[in-house]
């Protein structure tokens, strides 16, 4: 492992290494792995832990992502704790198994390193892979930095394997920007992680697939039974919101770091305007907000940490009464005028107490969301708050798209 | 428990050590080879096996889609694309947890040879300790009789119909059993329903060999509905498939092929094809192509069994 020790428990590591170490600390029974850029380093590190005996798991080096998901789904249904990782096309290739895993309520934990999926050279960052699979029935969490990747993976096991939830969880983080970013990460002690996860052992035993126990799994739905299962799935997703907030609180008590659960609010309390973002862009946005605050601009940030189920109640609470809201999307929603998260926020615009909404599309295909870009977004949101005429959608790094708007 | 019967025609009963875990009667096609096979397997291997199966004819039989068919086995209904990977996940977790298990991955030829071949191949490479049984009815029967990679030359299906331009499938079938044996897995075998003692012995060999890794059984299982055959002829079709060398019976330990039934004077393939409608339209010239293909495969199998006897796989690769 390529690390530089700063102190006994803080190391400078990549986002991928943070994911791999977190997986190791969770002590999974079965890990299935297949490489894909920019996730590859995750499974390389896990293979290295496995080879050196630091990770006592069954490591299945499968022949494709579809098998990775199928293998961990089955191991999970048999009663095991599991981990896998993917990205982009890999996530797409495992899609049928991704759906089956959710439908079977298998508490699988995986990381997805966000990457674009168009047919042009797509080795670039963007959240389109996440958006393309958003309604598969998984819980989706998004990390902002390497420390949060580590912490979210640990929290994910508590969420996925909770007896009241029993759903797969995917931890997303921006490919390239975070996968290969090295920064100081506090690595918890094994004993602390064991303590944090020990709650799961004292739960009622979930139904598992064992030899001779006469259980059928993945059987054909019989009309009414299917509706019942789907409804239970949806209500378990709803339960996961409050559960995630509670887990975050407990995490804070043990590890000393808190993020706020479904949403992280940054200087929103007295803000007139708010940007809504997710992932690595939030670090940049926070630094620009700090500068703007010094100039007296009352701007804040709402960072979406839980994307599925969509935390709409929490968002209403955080955004209600603001003058203007700028939503930053790192992906596209075809047929809607605006990015996917913007479009979803628009659905409950009436509950926001008159707040005006505007959509920014930026950071797709590895374009940087720079401080200059963020300043522009804040300026436009301020103009919207002042009642000026602001276009509903702005492609921040590609001004030509805005000029072309309306042309054939 | 089945009674031991030393009678001349009932030696196979000696292998039926366990109760039939299925309820009596299935409201599916009469003469179904798959159902006969599926009822046979747990009676030989035991009722504590876990069966995994994909959406196919096996699914309604296994799942009890119809209330007349039910069973008491542990069952995992999987996706066609990942059945062998599912079985892998199961056996690996049981290994980690120290749970004894026999996982039987039970799928049709569409899953095994076509859409699910990638993960079948991967499981063979990793030598995963479970038994994969392909019941080969030479097509996608539950979907409505479409051609698959194991549909033979000349056969009509709903995607290779008889027309003025094309007359049935104009491609040869793939040899799934040999393909799998060449992976040098601990045990590979072919079997069919006309030779039940042979099938039972092979199931038991597989159960033992899975302690050393991956086992694959390729079982010829007629589909009277899809093939246009008399349901009463299912076993006779199997018998003729063996006697014509259309479906030879062999086994391979670590890839070393050995015939388990040698056909000294093989009958012409027409004595097999005449038992069903899917070959009805074929001319003598068409049948000759099929005959030539059967002879090619038999020759290849003979050659492989001789060659493999001379070759030595490194010991380290055998376990």
XYZ file of C-alpha atoms in Angstrom, chain A residues 29-30 56 58-63 66-67 70-71 73-75 77-80 96-97 100 209-220, chain B residues 47-50 59 63 65 72-77 79 81-82 85-86 88-90 92-96 99-101 118-119 122-123 126 128:
70
model
C -17.085 -12.867 4.689
C -17.128 -12.710 0.894
C -9.756 -13.085 6.224
C -13.370 -15.447 0.629
C -12.088 -13.395 -2.314
C -13.758 -14.310 -5.610
C -11.948 -12.836 -8.585
C -14.824 -13.142 -11.029
C -14.917 -12.960 -14.816
C -22.381 -9.251 -13.510
C -20.899 -12.220 -11.709
C -24.544 -12.251 -8.457
C -21.908 -13.804 -6.203
C -26.042 -11.313 -3.656
C -26.068 -15.075 -3.115
C -23.464 -14.960 -0.340
C -28.719 -14.233 1.108
C -26.877 -17.206 2.595
C -26.120 -15.021 5.621
C -22.724 -13.528 4.850
C -29.942 -7.154 -13.853
C -28.236 -8.475 -10.733
C -32.388 -8.674 -8.280
C -30.647 -19.628 2.626
C -29.109 -22.772 4.149
C -28.823 -26.396 3.055
C -31.756 -28.517 4.166
C -33.758 -25.603 5.592
C -36.437 -25.721 2.885
C -36.408 -22.081 1.924
C -37.214 -20.790 -1.554
C -35.574 -17.496 -2.546
C -36.212 -15.457 -5.651
C -39.414 -17.277 -6.417
C -41.865 -16.047 -9.001
C -32.706 -33.751 0.251
C -30.274 -31.335 1.869
C -29.017 -30.051 -1.472
C -29.589 -26.460 -2.489
C -38.499 -22.459 -12.742
C -41.006 -23.040 -7.770
C -45.921 -21.902 -10.018
C -39.072 -29.259 0.061
C -35.592 -28.439 -1.196
C -33.797 -25.189 -0.458
C -34.034 -23.255 -3.669
C -32.591 -20.069 -5.132
C -34.302 -18.762 -8.264
C -31.059 -14.815 -13.283
C -26.983 -14.336 -16.801
C -25.451 -15.236 -13.449
C -21.915 -16.862 -10.040
C -24.833 -17.203 -7.626
C -20.239 -19.480 -6.351
C -21.406 -16.926 -3.804
C -23.291 -19.609 -1.908
C -17.888 -19.554 -0.816
C -19.940 -18.263 2.072
C -20.692 -21.791 3.300
C -16.973 -22.527 3.124
C -16.162 -19.414 5.156
C -21.364 -25.144 6.668
C -21.501 -28.482 4.814
C -23.296 -28.101 1.539
C -19.386 -16.489 -19.254
C -19.965 -17.127 -15.578
C -15.432 -18.414 -14.809
C -16.657 -20.863 -12.176
C -11.802 -20.923 -10.381
C -15.654 -23.615 -7.525
